Amino acid sequence: MDVTTEAKQIMVQALSKMYSSRTQRGGLRLHRSLLLTLVMKSARDIYHSARLTSEKTGQSDTHGVTESTSQAEEPMDTTSSTTTPLRATATQAIEDGQRSGLEGHSHLHEPAGLTVDKENCNPARMDRHSRKRRSKTATEPDFLPCKKAKLEFAEVRGILQASQNNSANCGRALDSLSLVPMPRTIVTF
Amino acid sequence: MDEEIDTRKINNSFLRDHNYATEVQPVQTLDYIDSIKAFFFSDNGQLRSFTQPEPPLMRRQEAFNRTADIISTVEFNSTGELLATGDKGGRVVVFQREQESKNQPHRRGEYNVYSTFQSHEPEFDYLKSLEIEEKINKIRWLPQQNAAYFLLSTNDKTVKLWKISERDKRPEGYNLKDEEGRIRDPTTITALRILLDHKTVKLWKISERDKRPEGYNLKDEEGRIRDPTTITALRVPVLRPMDLMVEATPRRIFSNAHTYHINSISVNSDYETYMSTDDLRINLWNLEITNRSFNIVDIKPANMEELTEVITAAEFHPNQCNTFVYSSSKGSIRLCDMRTSALCDNHSKLFEEPEDPSNRSFFSEIISSISDVKFSHSGRYLMTRDYLTVKVWDINMESKPLETYQVHDYLRSKLCSLYENDCIFDKFECVWNGTDSVLMTGSYNNFFRMFDRNTKRDVTLEASRENSKPRAILKPRKVCVGGKRRKDEISVDSLDFSKKILHTAWHPNENIIAVAATNNLYIFQDKVN
């Protein structure tokens, strides 16, 4: 199985497990949440490096690299928005994690900020797929959960627009990948 | 009997050479609910006083599928006379070994239900809107100091000290009731009776209370006031031996000390203190004091986002009351000495094995997380269990384990599916035998594994009803990894991952093991030669 596909699957499953653990009796398990986060991180790193390797060998122009970063954003975007606390009892840790995750996203969005925002500006499209730039190499991210709260979408968009001007590392897409902090999805109490 | 001897001759169990287990023979299968039912309707029809949530005549099928009956912990006491199990429904069932009778010498002492009680109830934390599960995570016995037995049981948040004691005398000799409880005809009562128990005469004071007149002179047992003119004599109630009644009472409740979920408790060899461990902290308690505990380990980072590991298990050294170990989700074990400082955040020893880079996968972190750590009885060795292996460490050597045993390495290629069905998060326990020569741990498909440290041989056995007729010998099982499957082998893909053995216990002195397979408790012992 393709490493990137496997990585995607693992990340999606991790997210759904995190979701379902919220409704579990006895409350969230810290150990389990930590392990899921580590798996996410591990899968994300492998996904990125696999994508970069394939992109490097496939297309050498920066456009390709940019595409790869935007494609690489998919799981990260998923991470950030799908872990938006849906319950009032979510802790600061999650929210902090998302801030840091989203700020990282802004770095990545920078190279193609305008284009991405144009797509994001469409509030009617709830489907995640619309946020992604169409690309030859991209596969439809059908693994991503479809249901999104409207609030999340607008929230994320707002944050992206706000932080767009703050980022400085627009050209250094490759480096920013390694610098992006992993959004922490550990819920603590 | 002859059949057993023949089977023994034919059976080529490679553990045959050893004293501890020639062939492993099941003594009894205690269906958890059946055993409770047996207790419920004991021979003389007396009902024991304990909370029994389901109706007593529940059919076995229904009983089998109840989540609340899933056994969550198993523990022998220090002599092996008692065996306690805790379940997801918060109940504790204690089994006691029958005294071996001279009449049936080949019938080894079997375990019968001794006491059942509801240890923990589900609670609700209103502040955090969280339900606190009543599942019993761990039971630890205290050493016996008098006629009563004491154990600690814990759920996610609260530890309780239970006293289990016997009552074998009851009052008898009422004036207006006879031995069977029927009301006596007052005209037949002619004299005062004082029944002696074996050696003593008791002096009773009979007095009336304000609210409720007591004493069987003035009313019968339904509470109706008797016509005083019909009472002709006075009787004094006395104590008389009765059938055994075992009662469990909570003596201490240690609560509100843990923010995270308690995963272990361990009694210190000083018999005065014990520790309780949650994901990030370890607290030290005095058994007598419930409103105060001391935090001895705290690995909570200032910023929770930087959390990289949690504590998964902890245990006191069996002999040195100042030493304990705790294991982490990263696969390391830390040994701490409480004499060095009040807060043992800095370890005295760190046991860690560098990861084999060729085995690196998405799931490396998950499978390296240690699910159980146990000191050997000697205190010289440590045993740890992670998802695929059991490791024995010498406490004098921190760099790598002394021995590594593969429990079910055939699962290494299946980690992705095991992650999908959540089995990769299962926490298996491990146990030493009494002489520290054999290790035991559970696996899937109701298999459990034993490793002999001296001969380096291992065996896979199955705890199932089909294989466990009383007195039948357990046959070793084998999982075939690929290629041609032999007749008795089972292939990896046919393994039932819903049947997992997470909890096992080994008698401290003899070769008797208790294996918890979901709802059922199996007790096996080695054959008598």
XYZ file of C-alpha atoms in Angstrom:
718
model
C 0.000 0.000 0.000
C 1.205 3.446 -0.801
C 2.744 5.020 2.240
C 0.885 8.266 1.821
C -2.448 6.523 1.539
C -1.695 4.488 4.599
C -0.629 7.589 6.480
C -3.845 9.329 5.528
C -5.936 6.401 6.655
C -4.161 6.259 9.962
C -4.660 9.940 10.556
C -8.335 9.771 9.743
C -8.828 6.818 12.026
C -6.959 8.595 14.794
C -9.305 11.512 14.481
C -12.408 9.391 14.583
C -11.046 7.583 17.619
C -10.409 10.887 19.322
C -13.957 11.905 18.570
C -15.482 8.719 19.813
C -13.416 8.790 22.980
C -15.216 11.967 23.931
C -18.485 10.145 24.257
C -16.932 7.273 26.133
C -17.932 6.545 29.664
C -15.419 7.536 32.238
C -14.138 10.538 30.391
C -11.199 11.010 28.103
C -8.227 8.785 28.652
C -5.030 10.752 28.680
C -2.829 7.829 27.733
C -4.949 6.880 24.768
C -5.197 10.469 23.578
C -1.445 10.795 23.815
C -0.854 7.654 21.798
C -3.290 8.809 19.144
C -1.536 12.135 18.931
C 1.813 10.427 18.549
C 0.424 8.248 15.784
C -0.973 11.307 14.065
C 2.375 13.026 14.304
C 4.221 9.994 13.086
C 1.851 9.528 10.181
C 1.987 13.182 9.333
C 5.762 13.238 9.253
C 5.921 10.176 7.089
C 3.223 11.574 4.852
C 5.083 14.814 4.379
C 8.398 13.242 3.683
C 6.850 10.752 1.298
C 5.038 13.481 -0.562
C 8.113 15.629 -0.775
C 10.151 12.764 -2.109
C 7.592 11.960 -4.748
C 7.110 15.560 -5.660
C 10.823 16.160 -5.953
C 11.301 13.283 -8.277
C 8.107 14.016 -10.181
C 8.135 17.754 -10.619
C 11.040 19.994 -9.866
C 9.333 23.368 -10.212
C 8.261 25.380 -7.200
C 4.683 25.231 -8.330
C 4.742 21.526 -7.720
C 6.249 22.088 -4.350
C 3.598 24.588 -3.530
C 0.951 22.165 -4.558
C 2.472 19.521 -2.426
C 2.430 21.773 0.549
C -1.150 22.657 -0.021
C -1.955 19.004 -0.399
C 0.032 18.323 2.699
C -2.128 20.810 4.422
C -5.100 18.579 4.048
C -4.407 16.383 7.016
C -3.311 19.313 9.061
C -6.387 21.262 8.214
C -8.396 18.252 9.113
C -6.579 18.075 12.355
C -7.168 21.636 13.272
C -10.751 22.043 12.316
C -12.071 18.667 13.206
C -10.645 18.968 16.630
C -12.337 22.240 17.233
C -14.039 21.730 20.537
C -17.633 20.946 19.976
C -18.351 20.817 23.631
C -18.182 23.605 26.075
C -16.027 21.523 28.330
C -13.034 21.382 25.978
C -9.909 22.574 27.653
C -7.443 25.266 26.888
C -4.975 22.716 25.649
C -7.030 21.923 22.613
C -7.639 25.536 21.827
C -3.998 26.376 22.257
C -3.100 23.473 20.096
C -5.356 24.681 17.409
C -4.005 28.179 17.511
C -0.510 26.900 17.035
C -1.667 24.517 14.365
C -3.522 27.177 12.528
C -0.684 29.589 12.686
C 1.410 26.929 11.082
C -1.171 26.610 8.399
C -0.919 30.230 7.672
C 2.733 29.778 6.922
C 1.928 27.174 4.414
C -0.894 29.045 2.908
C 1.302 31.995 2.255
C 2.683 30.935 -1.107
C -0.752 30.599 -2.555
C -2.646 32.611 -0.031
C -4.848 34.525 -2.377
C -5.952 31.539 -4.342
C -6.721 29.520 -1.285
C -8.646 32.315 0.282
C -10.762 32.726 -2.743
C -11.930 29.222 -2.299
C -12.306 29.653 1.407
C -14.377 32.743 0.903
C -17.254 30.721 -0.313
C -19.307 30.166 2.808
C -21.921 28.058 1.156
C -19.580 25.173 0.459
C -19.458 23.098 3.581
C -17.665 20.311 1.909
C -13.988 20.197 2.789
C -13.055 19.367 -0.729
C -13.774 22.846 -1.913
C -10.922 24.239 0.158
C -8.343 22.351 -1.757
C -6.778 23.593 -4.876
C -7.425 21.393 -7.843
C -4.294 19.629 -8.829
C -3.293 16.929 -11.241
C -1.512 14.975 -8.600
C -4.119 15.450 -5.965
C -6.474 12.670 -5.112
C -9.837 13.575 -3.768
C -9.564 13.684 -0.029
C -12.582 11.545 0.420
C -11.257 10.185 3.668
C -11.953 13.426 5.417
C -15.032 13.630 7.570
C -17.757 15.535 5.789
C -19.663 16.973 8.659
C -18.358 20.302 9.785
C -19.848 22.835 12.093
C -20.465 26.062 10.313
C -18.713 27.882 13.060
C -15.493 26.029 12.475
C -15.383 26.914 8.834
C -15.881 30.593 9.369
C -13.575 30.611 12.313
C -10.751 29.000 10.446
C -11.231 31.273 7.489
C -11.174 34.313 9.724
C -8.014 33.244 11.412
C -6.315 32.490 8.149
C -7.169 35.883 6.764
C -6.059 37.599 9.914
C -2.732 35.872 10.113
C -2.002 36.013 6.447
C -0.087 39.221 6.760
C 1.912 38.106 9.733
C 3.798 35.311 8.160
C 7.227 35.946 6.801
C 8.312 32.594 5.569
C 6.427 32.647 2.361
C 9.118 31.299 0.165
C 10.573 28.729 2.443
C 7.878 26.185 2.097
C 10.092 23.215 2.718
C 11.517 24.529 5.943
C 8.183 25.623 7.236
C 6.980 22.079 7.005
C 9.368 20.951 9.667
C 8.764 24.026 11.764
C 5.026 23.676 11.963
C 4.076 22.541 15.412
C 1.843 19.564 15.657
C -1.548 20.658 16.868
C -1.984 19.118 20.212
C -5.193 17.305 20.502
C -4.715 16.058 23.974
C -7.569 16.949 26.160
C -6.720 17.351 29.745
C -8.667 18.058 32.810
C -7.913 -41.781 36.892
C -6.378 -44.292 34.556
C -7.306 -42.100 31.695
C -5.336 -39.322 33.244
C -2.272 -41.478 33.617
C -2.486 -42.641 30.010
C -2.955 -39.131 28.781
C 0.044 -38.064 30.724
C 2.154 -40.726 29.112
C 1.014 -39.769 25.653
C 1.160 -36.052 26.185
C 4.522 -34.796 25.219
C 4.316 -31.483 26.905
C 7.808 -30.148 26.820
C 7.401 -28.647 30.218
C 7.157 -32.109 31.606
C 10.576 -32.119 33.129
C 9.774 -29.444 35.581
C 8.192 -29.699 38.949
C 5.969 -26.776 38.671
C 3.822 -28.048 35.850
C 4.011 -31.370 34.182
C 0.809 -30.888 32.348
C -1.462 -28.079 33.147
C -4.769 -29.326 34.282
C -7.853 -27.270 34.738
C -9.325 -27.601 38.157
C -12.449 -25.714 37.640
C -14.044 -23.271 35.360
C -15.930 -20.748 37.286
C -18.426 -19.059 35.154
C -18.496 -15.747 36.861
C -22.197 -15.469 37.082
C -22.695 -19.114 37.872
C -20.325 -18.862 40.730
C -22.246 -15.959 42.085
C -25.444 -17.883 41.591
C -24.006 -20.791 43.492
C -23.262 -18.482 46.297
C -26.648 -16.957 46.077
C -28.403 -20.222 46.575
C -26.187 -22.013 48.972
C -27.057 -25.371 50.363
C -29.216 -24.325 53.215
C -31.113 -21.836 51.108
C -29.805 -18.855 52.942
C -29.473 -15.731 50.909
C -26.321 -13.776 51.410
C -26.608 -10.091 51.828
C -24.942 -8.474 48.868
C -26.066 -6.417 45.948
C -26.926 -8.563 43.013
C -28.018 -6.394 40.138
C -29.331 -9.037 37.822
C -32.122 -11.396 38.748
C -30.735 -14.632 40.089
C -32.394 -16.825 37.528
C -30.766 -15.141 34.584
C -29.850 -17.553 31.900
C -26.264 -18.222 31.228
C -26.387 -16.803 27.722
C -27.549 -13.445 28.896
C -25.143 -13.495 31.743
C -22.309 -14.148 29.389
C -22.904 -11.004 27.373
C -23.164 -8.510 30.175
C -20.455 -5.875 29.996
C -20.581 -5.384 33.736
C -19.348 -8.924 34.268
C -16.137 -8.496 32.363
C -13.372 -9.264 34.816
C -10.948 -6.382 35.097
C -8.478 -7.599 37.706
C -7.403 -10.842 39.395
C -5.213 -11.173 42.470
C -4.196 -13.893 44.898
C -3.554 -12.901 48.479
C -0.145 -13.439 50.040
C -0.830 -17.026 51.098
C -2.825 -17.991 48.039
C -5.757 -18.975 50.174
C -7.916 -16.243 48.713
C -8.401 -15.073 45.154
C -10.099 -11.777 44.422
C -11.546 -10.634 41.122
C -12.916 -7.238 40.223
C -15.201 -6.521 37.324
C -16.446 -3.692 35.195
C -19.608 -3.404 37.231
C -17.653 -2.444 40.338
C -18.099 -5.752 42.101
C -15.450 -7.734 43.896
C -15.773 -11.485 44.234
C -13.462 -13.282 46.630
C -12.858 -17.016 46.305
C -11.453 -19.153 49.070
C -9.571 -22.365 48.669
C -11.205 -25.381 50.191
C -9.289 -27.055 52.941
C -7.914 -30.299 51.563
C -9.752 -33.162 53.121
C -8.136 -36.398 54.109
C -10.977 -38.369 52.646
C -10.202 -37.230 49.124
C -6.500 -36.615 48.948
C -6.374 -36.424 45.189
C -9.023 -33.816 45.153
C -6.951 -30.715 45.582
C -8.414 -27.716 47.253
C -10.840 -25.991 44.942
C -11.764 -22.362 45.040
C -15.293 -21.464 46.069
C -16.978 -18.136 46.369
C -16.289 -16.681 49.762
C -17.607 -13.155 49.544
C -19.151 -10.836 46.989
C -19.654 -7.164 47.419
C -20.203 -4.010 45.475
C -16.983 -2.112 45.898
C -17.536 0.932 43.727
C -20.589 2.575 42.256
C -20.710 4.779 39.186
C -20.281 8.398 40.136
C -20.732 11.656 38.402
C -18.313 14.552 38.655
C -20.641 17.501 38.272
C -17.872 20.009 37.963
C -16.413 18.411 34.879
C -19.550 16.758 33.582
C -17.813 13.436 33.624
C -19.009 10.066 34.632
C -16.592 8.124 36.786
C -16.621 4.469 35.884
C -17.124 1.929 38.605
C -14.832 -0.562 36.937
C -12.319 -2.017 39.359
C -8.892 -1.313 37.929
C -6.785 -3.046 40.556
C -7.083 -5.076 43.719
C -4.222 -5.535 46.130
C -4.343 -7.600 49.282
C -2.850 -6.477 52.538
C -0.883 -9.049 54.490
C -3.015 -10.798 57.036
C -2.556 -9.618 60.592
C -5.632 -10.976 62.314
C -8.647 -13.101 61.545
C -10.043 -10.617 59.067
C -8.806 -10.066 55.517
C -8.103 -6.659 54.076
C -7.849 -5.577 50.488
C -7.505 -2.368 48.566
C -9.664 -1.924 45.501
C -9.628 1.030 43.172
C -11.558 2.462 40.275
C -10.435 5.461 38.212
C -10.578 7.896 41.088
C -11.086 6.335 44.499
C -9.245 3.685 46.471
C -11.109 1.776 49.150
C -9.864 -0.442 51.922
C -12.233 -3.348 52.543
C -12.360 -5.592 55.543
C -13.680 -9.072 54.964
C -14.580 -10.907 58.105
C -16.470 -13.978 59.131
C -19.360 -14.193 61.426
C -20.122 -17.608 62.721
C -22.383 -16.986 65.667
C -25.896 -15.744 65.834
C -28.231 -15.006 68.671
C -30.527 -17.806 69.672
C -32.783 -18.676 72.446
C -35.613 -16.324 71.963
C -38.451 -16.779 74.291
C -41.263 -16.535 71.862
C -39.721 -18.205 68.817
C -38.450 -21.685 68.501
C -35.373 -22.770 66.579
C -37.069 -22.687 63.223
C -38.452 -19.271 63.886
C -41.971 -20.328 64.559
C -43.777 -18.648 67.337
C -43.942 -20.726 70.409
C -47.112 -21.327 72.223
C -46.596 -19.236 75.327
C -48.276 -21.792 77.533
C -45.464 -24.212 76.784
C -42.848 -21.857 77.988
C -42.162 -22.882 81.499
C -38.606 -21.977 82.255
C -35.820 -19.682 81.599
C -33.320 -21.065 79.156
C -29.762 -20.076 78.895
C -27.980 -21.988 76.215
C -24.316 -22.179 76.529
C -22.050 -22.047 73.596
C -18.955 -24.114 73.940
C -17.174 -22.497 76.795
C -18.836 -19.391 78.036
C -21.898 -18.152 79.726
C -22.884 -14.763 78.689
C -24.518 -12.150 80.806
C -26.973 -10.065 78.931
C -28.599 -6.939 79.962
C -32.160 -6.673 78.845
C -33.501 -3.226 78.698
C -36.178 -1.262 76.971
C -35.528 1.507 74.514
C -37.467 4.689 74.179
C -38.655 4.378 70.690
C -38.894 0.730 70.209
C -39.354 -1.764 72.926
C -36.965 -4.603 72.500
C -36.832 -7.997 73.934
C -39.016 -10.796 73.042
C -41.027 -10.803 76.151
C -43.375 -8.120 75.187
C -43.938 -8.765 71.543
C -43.600 -11.451 69.012
C -41.349 -11.190 66.016
C -43.936 -9.568 63.836
C -43.893 -6.695 66.236
C -47.277 -7.226 67.741
C -47.509 -6.566 71.420
C -48.295 -9.667 73.324
C -50.775 -9.861 76.059
C -48.544 -9.816 79.107
C -50.755 -12.202 81.008
C -49.842 -14.962 78.577
C -46.145 -14.717 79.217
C -45.077 -17.031 81.950
C -41.301 -17.085 81.808
C -38.289 -15.129 80.746
C -35.741 -16.262 78.215
C -32.372 -14.808 77.531
C -31.117 -14.712 73.939
C -27.674 -16.181 73.549
C -25.186 -16.667 70.756
C -25.095 -19.963 68.997
C -22.945 -21.251 66.150
C -24.528 -20.829 62.763
C -23.556 -21.276 59.164
C -20.757 -19.080 58.045
C -21.604 -15.562 56.991
C -18.948 -13.418 55.423
C -19.331 -9.712 55.388
C -17.284 -7.033 53.724
C -17.197 -3.537 55.119
C -15.410 -0.510 53.726
C -12.959 0.690 56.328
C -11.211 3.514 54.529
C -12.035 5.541 51.481
C -9.149 7.381 49.867
C -10.548 9.875 47.435
C -9.996 13.225 45.768
C -6.299 12.773 45.250
C -6.160 12.030 41.554
C -6.953 14.254 38.632
C -6.242 11.559 36.090
C -7.265 7.937 35.975
C -5.745 5.623 38.545
C -3.999 2.720 36.853
C -2.129 1.040 39.729
C -1.970 0.612 43.465
C 0.846 -1.043 45.333
C 1.173 -1.879 49.019
C 4.536 -1.148 50.576
C 6.508 -3.818 52.389
C 6.305 -1.688 55.525
C 2.574 -2.546 55.622
C 1.853 1.013 56.622
C 1.812 2.828 53.338
C 0.724 2.258 49.805
C 0.894 4.224 46.585
C -1.701 5.004 43.964
C -0.681 5.942 40.455
C -2.477 7.850 37.747
C -1.295 8.969 34.319
C 0.910 11.760 35.598
C 1.279 11.456 39.348
C 2.041 8.986 42.069
C 0.690 9.548 45.564
C 1.807 7.923 48.778
C -0.799 7.158 51.413
C -0.797 5.950 54.957
C -3.341 3.180 55.288
C -4.791 4.822 58.365
C -5.151 8.332 56.989
C -7.630 9.105 54.277
C -7.649 12.872 54.146
C -4.027 13.353 53.202
C -1.638 11.879 50.711
C 1.848 12.798 49.594
C 2.739 13.296 45.995
C 6.016 11.531 45.260
C 6.166 11.646 41.487
C 4.794 14.320 39.201
C 5.594 14.256 35.521
C 3.007 16.746 34.431
C 4.712 19.324 32.208
C 4.058 23.010 32.754
C 2.589 23.130 29.308
C 0.366 20.163 28.590
C 1.081 20.530 24.922
C 4.578 19.338 25.629
C 3.365 16.093 27.130
C 5.264 13.202 25.653
C 4.781 10.369 28.086
C 2.492 9.173 30.839
C 2.923 6.745 33.711
C 1.391 3.388 32.943
C 2.142 1.275 36.031
C 4.040 1.412 39.309
C 5.051 -0.999 42.041
C 6.908 -1.021 45.316
C 9.948 -3.208 45.771
C 8.911 -6.408 47.571
C 11.488 -6.004 50.348
C 12.915 -2.520 50.287
C 10.297 -0.111 51.505
C 12.068 2.899 50.057
C 12.252 1.677 46.481
C 9.647 1.645 43.772
C 9.493 1.602 39.996
C 7.183 3.139 37.469
C 6.836 2.456 33.776
C 6.037 4.914 31.050
C 4.250 4.948 27.756
C 7.582 5.525 26.056
C 8.859 2.116 27.056
C 11.130 3.149 29.875
C 11.128 2.167 33.540
C 12.349 4.393 36.315
C 13.466 3.183 39.685
C 13.183 5.692 42.486
C 14.461 5.840 46.020
C 12.246 7.739 48.411
C 15.181 8.477 50.662
C 16.827 10.761 48.148
C 14.163 13.437 48.168
C 10.550 14.064 48.952
C 9.627 14.377 45.321
C 11.066 11.535 43.296
C 10.959 13.191 39.920
C 14.603 12.385 39.409
C 15.053 8.707 39.037
C 17.811 6.682 40.571
C 17.860 4.328 37.610
C 16.431 4.474 34.137
C 15.858 1.244 32.281
C 15.541 1.783 28.586
C 16.354 -0.155 25.479
C 17.129 1.757 22.314
C 14.595 1.105 19.615
C 15.474 -1.202 16.783
C 15.336 1.066 13.731
C 14.436 -1.796 11.416
C 11.197 -2.277 13.312
C 10.127 1.315 13.035
C 6.548 1.832 11.896
C 3.636 4.171 12.390
C 2.787 2.307 15.515
C 6.174 2.091 17.172
C 5.164 4.431 19.967
C 1.998 2.538 20.722
C 3.558 -0.899 20.845
C 6.474 0.223 22.953
C 4.195 1.563 25.665
C 4.599 -0.605 28.750
C 1.313 -1.954 30.040
C 2.539 -3.689 33.199
C 5.614 -3.824 35.399
C 6.229 -6.382 38.134
C 9.088 -6.987 40.505
C 10.207 -10.566 40.885
C 9.554 -12.065 44.302
C 13.255 -11.807 45.023
C 13.325 -8.132 44.139
C 16.273 -8.661 41.871
C 14.444 -8.563 38.554
C 11.780 -6.528 36.842
C 9.370 -7.801 34.251
C 7.704 -5.474 31.783
C 5.018 -6.118 29.201
C 4.578 -4.121 26.068
C 2.275 -4.981 23.227
C 4.332 -7.697 21.607
C 6.934 -8.745 24.148
C 7.727 -9.532 27.755
C 11.106 -8.363 29.006
C 13.044 -9.252 32.111
C 15.423 -6.630 33.449
C 18.129 -6.980 36.038
C 17.859 -3.965 38.295
C 21.613 -3.717 38.205
C 21.680 -3.282 34.446
C 19.902 -0.335 32.937
C 21.107 -0.412 29.372
C 19.107 -3.331 28.084
C 16.875 -6.115 29.298
C 18.291 -9.424 30.402
C 15.757 -11.426 28.448
C 13.134 -10.655 25.831
C 10.307 -13.032 25.012
C 8.047 -12.705 22.001
C 4.454 -13.152 23.017
C 2.789 -12.960 19.633
C 5.246 -11.595 17.125
C 3.003 -12.762 14.288
C 0.922 -9.689 15.025
C 3.710 -7.347 13.995
C 2.542 -7.382 10.403
C -1.059 -6.894 11.459
C -0.589 -3.736 13.467
C -2.622 -1.660 11.065
C -5.756 -3.757 11.480
C -5.165 -4.027 15.198
C -5.013 -0.270 15.315
C -8.241 -0.089 13.375
C -10.131 -2.346 15.742
C -8.512 -0.737 18.784
C -6.811 -3.916 19.907
C -3.428 -2.227 19.713
C -4.392 -0.257 22.819
C -5.041 -3.375 24.890
C -3.131 -3.486 28.151
C -1.878 -6.933 28.965
C -0.585 -7.819 32.393
C 2.210 -10.218 33.248
C 3.005 -12.319 36.297
C 5.880 -14.248 37.863
C 5.499 -17.666 39.363
C 6.424 -18.156 42.999
C 10.047 -19.055 42.309
C 10.603 -16.411 39.601
C 11.436 -19.090 37.075
C 8.360 -18.856 34.881
C 6.583 -15.863 33.357
C 2.991 -15.784 32.236
C 1.021 -13.344 30.158
C -2.095 -13.300 28.024
C -2.791 -12.960 24.333
C -5.758 -13.125 21.959
C -8.144 -15.954 21.140
C -8.166 -16.739 24.859
C -4.580 -17.861 24.584
C -2.097 -17.321 27.344
C 1.621 -17.892 27.230
C 4.161 -19.184 29.715
C 7.908 -18.757 29.408
C 10.410 -20.781 31.352
C 13.430 -18.624 32.011
C 15.757 -21.504 32.696
C 15.059 -23.788 29.778
C 13.963 -20.983 27.425
C 10.969 -23.028 26.451
C 7.531 -21.571 26.093
C 4.009 -22.827 25.718
C 0.729 -21.449 24.479
C -2.442 -22.612 26.203
C -6.071 -21.791 25.694
C -8.679 -20.977 28.284
C -11.937 -22.134 26.833
C -14.886 -24.202 27.894
C -14.351 -26.841 25.248
C -10.868 -27.566 26.458
C -11.601 -27.261 30.113
C -13.539 -30.226 31.294
C -12.568 -30.726 34.901
C -9.484 -32.900 35.202
C -8.730 -32.693 31.487
C -5.212 -31.853 30.471
C -4.669 -28.652 28.541
C -3.179 -29.156 25.178
C -0.537 -26.733 23.923
C -1.706 -24.569 21.053
C 0.208 -23.216 18.142
C -0.350 -20.328 15.802
C 0.841 -20.872 12.283
C 2.342 -17.827 10.693
C 2.234 -18.645 7.092
C 2.524 -21.374 4.558
C 1.109 -24.727 5.347
C -1.120 -24.972 8.351
C -0.936 -28.194 10.252
C -3.991 -29.901 11.603
C -4.028 -28.530 15.117
C -2.639 -25.157 14.329
C -4.643 -22.014 14.038
C -3.857 -19.352 11.502
C -3.329 -15.745 12.458
C -6.359 -14.632 10.519
C -8.668 -16.974 12.383
C -7.705 -15.598 15.758
C -10.570 -14.078 17.663
C -9.385 -10.677 18.820
C -12.431 -10.084 20.939
C -11.340 -12.903 23.218
C -8.385 -11.467 25.017
C -6.716 -12.475 28.235
C -5.509 -9.326 29.898
C -5.477 -10.423 33.527
C -3.835 -13.460 35.039
C -2.560 -14.381 38.480
C -0.198 -17.008 39.839
C -0.482 -18.515 43.297
C 2.439 -17.270 45.436
C 3.655 -20.721 46.424
C 2.019 -23.363 44.298
C 1.458 -23.931 40.647
C -2.085 -22.707 40.523
C -3.009 -20.019 38.040
C -6.102 -17.917 37.606
C -6.882 -16.696 34.109
C -9.607 -14.172 33.364
C -11.131 -14.565 29.927
C -13.671 -11.774 29.531
C -16.554 -12.908 31.757
C -15.074 -16.172 32.860
C -12.484 -17.083 35.423
C -10.435 -20.226 34.843
C -8.355 -21.802 37.535
C -5.719 -24.299 36.503
C -3.186 -26.243 38.445
C -0.473 -28.672 37.623
C -0.988 -32.323 37.833
C -0.258 -34.306 40.933
C 2.334 -36.916 40.221
